[in-house]
Amino acid sequence: MIDLRSDTVTKPSQAMRDAARDAEVGDDVYGDDPSVNELERRAADLVGKEKALFVPSGTMGNQVAIRTHTERGQELVVDEQAHVVKWEVGGVADLSGVQARMVDCGPRAVPTAAQVEAAHVEESLHRPGTGLLCVENTHNSRGGVAVGVDEIAEACEAAHDLGVPVHLDGARVFNASVALGVAPEELTGPADTVNFCLSKGLGAPVGSILAGPEGFVERARRVRKLFGGGMRQAGIVAAPGLLALENVDRLAEDHANARTLAAGLDDIAGLSTREPDTNIVMLSVEADVHADDLVAACEEHGVAFGARDASSARLCTHLDVSRAEVREAVDRVAAAVGSLR
Ligand SMILES: Cc1ncc(COP(=O)(O)O)c(CN[C@H](C(=O)O)[C@H](C)O)c1O
């Protein structure tokens, strides 16, 4: 099976497994795990923030950030297709008591200054007040869009002018950095906090990093504990995360493979794709084939990916899929489409 469901499916390398086995560990709740401490230090440096917190998942990183930034009853300004409101089980309401004020950012994938200003609510006797702006880069549901430095900075500046902090869901921020050819901290710098995933394109088995100002990270550490994310000898999974930080540059291979995949799928009658910015390929399926049927037929032919709606699907290239396997996947999709006709 060529698994293109997500870049979350990558399996740890032998070097990562060895690092896990040999990791120096301690009780991380007491701050005693040397592997976690080293990972947090290096991760903070990489994204230009004072401190960082190792969390078990990207969802926890985002939800801990939202809870730490906001007060119950406030509003969160966010793109209507953002992961934090679309794929995190209603966490902004359930865990933080926050209401989402959704903005349609369209293909731009990040709100304009005007959209931030229009969505902002001033707290009053009657009104909730805006507690946070959340942006996403790359933007998953809008096709792995790499949002540019200027666009991120514009949204952050507009929020800051209104006294509103900004959290960057940077699950794939290194994909954006590599695709745009800019240093990660050019993309993370304008935001107050950033969450990025070690367990996606970077290939670690577990974990994400929430980074920001020292005071914020200390408050976030307590929220992580509240959410049950206080880990003990977590060096076992932090050590592979340290190796994952060395996989940033190779993300360019995933992007090249995504372009090869998209071009191959475009040659199949009835299918079309948008030119991918990064490792995510959004596939449009012609009217007379339901995306679910295509996904099922492809699975029978040895390619796995997921439908997004009745007429579109998402395919992700990643560390565990080679260029040759991408080409083979295109051939298998072609055979699957043929079987549907
Ligand atoms: C932008 C963004 N932010 C946060 C997360 C959450 O990370 P995890 O909780 O899965 O580690 C994801 C994972 N995205 C996963 C995927 O793409 O397959 C699924 C959809 O949850 C994400 O894409």
Short mmCIF file of N, CA and C and ligand atoms in Angstrom, two decimals, residues 5-8 56-60 62 83 87-88 136 138 140 169 171-172 195 197 199-200 208 308 314, ligand 1:
data_model
loop_
_atom_site.label_atom_id
_atom_site.label_comp_id
_atom_site.label_asym_id
_atom_site.label_seq_id
_atom_site.Cartn_x
_atom_site.Cartn_y
_atom_site.Cartn_z
N ARG A 5 -2.31 9.15 2.80
CA ARG A 5 -3.39 9.75 3.62
C ARG A 5 -2.94 11.03 4.31
N SER A 6 -1.70 11.02 4.79
CA SER A 6 -1.21 12.18 5.54
C SER A 6 0.29 12.03 5.77
N ASP A 7 0.93 13.16 6.11
CA ASP A 7 2.35 13.08 6.48
C ASP A 7 2.47 12.69 7.96
N THR A 8 1.34 12.41 8.59
CA THR A 8 1.37 11.93 9.98
C THR A 8 1.69 10.44 10.04
N PRO A 56 2.34 16.26 23.45
CA PRO A 56 2.15 14.97 22.77
C PRO A 56 1.56 15.08 21.36
N SER A 57 0.89 16.18 21.04
CA SER A 57 0.27 16.26 19.70
C SER A 57 0.12 17.72 19.29
N GLY A 58 -0.11 17.93 18.00
CA GLY A 58 -0.33 19.28 17.50
C GLY A 58 -1.64 19.84 18.02
N THR A 59 -2.62 18.95 18.15
CA THR A 59 -3.91 19.40 18.69
C THR A 59 -3.74 19.92 20.11
N MET A 60 -2.95 19.18 20.92
CA MET A 60 -2.75 19.66 22.30
C MET A 60 -1.98 20.99 22.28
N ASN A 62 -2.03 23.35 20.03
CA ASN A 62 -2.95 24.45 19.68
C ASN A 62 -3.93 24.74 20.81
N HIS A 83 -7.62 24.39 11.00
CA HIS A 83 -7.60 23.11 11.71
C HIS A 83 -8.17 23.25 13.11
N TRP A 87 -10.97 20.58 12.83
CA TRP A 87 -10.47 19.21 13.06
C TRP A 87 -10.03 18.95 14.50
N GLU A 88 -10.41 19.86 15.43
CA GLU A 88 -9.93 19.63 16.82
C GLU A 88 -11.09 19.47 17.79
N GLU A 136 -2.72 30.01 10.32
CA GLU A 136 -2.23 28.63 10.04
C GLU A 136 -1.30 28.67 8.83
N THR A 138 1.83 25.96 6.94
CA THR A 138 0.97 26.01 5.79
C THR A 138 -0.47 25.73 6.21
N ASN A 140 -3.59 23.66 5.92
CA ASN A 140 -3.91 22.28 5.55
C ASN A 140 -5.12 22.21 4.61
N ASP A 169 -0.73 28.38 14.12
CA ASP A 169 -0.75 26.93 14.00
C ASP A 169 0.22 26.59 12.88
N ALA A 171 1.80 23.77 12.30
CA ALA A 171 2.02 22.32 12.23
C ALA A 171 3.03 22.00 11.12
N ARG A 172 2.92 22.69 10.00
CA ARG A 172 3.81 22.48 8.85
C ARG A 172 4.56 23.78 8.48
N ASN A 195 2.90 26.76 17.24
CA ASN A 195 2.89 25.32 17.49
C ASN A 195 3.37 24.64 16.21
N CYS A 197 4.70 20.75 14.40
CA CYS A 197 4.66 19.29 14.59
C CYS A 197 6.01 18.66 14.22
N SER A 199 5.93 15.36 14.32
CA SER A 199 5.42 14.05 13.92
C SER A 199 4.82 14.05 12.51
N LYS A 200 4.95 15.12 11.78
CA LYS A 200 4.44 15.14 10.40
C LYS A 200 5.61 14.99 9.46
N SER A 208 4.80 17.47 19.32
CA SER A 208 4.82 18.81 18.74
C SER A 208 5.47 19.75 19.74
N ARG A 308 -12.11 14.65 0.78
CA ARG A 308 -12.39 15.87 1.55
C ARG A 308 -13.87 16.18 1.50
N ARG A 314 -7.63 14.61 -0.74
CA ARG A 314 -6.31 15.14 -0.39
C ARG A 314 -5.29 14.02 -0.38
C1 LIG B 1 -2.64 22.38 10.41
C2 LIG B 1 -2.71 21.33 11.47
N1 LIG B 1 -2.66 21.72 12.77
C3 LIG B 1 -2.71 20.81 13.77
C4 LIG B 1 -2.83 19.46 13.50
C5 LIG B 1 -2.94 18.49 14.67
O1 LIG B 1 -1.84 17.69 14.79
P1 LIG B 1 -2.00 16.28 15.56
O2 LIG B 1 -2.93 16.51 16.72
O3 LIG B 1 -2.58 15.34 14.55
O4 LIG B 1 -0.63 15.92 15.98
C6 LIG B 1 -2.86 19.01 12.17
C7 LIG B 1 -2.97 17.53 11.88
N2 LIG B 1 -3.71 17.29 10.70
C8 LIG B 1 -4.01 15.92 10.42
C9 LIG B 1 -3.68 15.67 8.96
O5 LIG B 1 -3.39 16.66 8.25
O6 LIG B 1 -3.76 14.51 8.54
C10 LIG B 1 -5.48 15.62 10.74
C11 LIG B 1 -6.39 16.31 9.76
O7 LIG B 1 -5.80 16.12 11.98
C12 LIG B 1 -2.82 19.96 11.15
O8 LIG B 1 -2.88 19.59 9.85
#
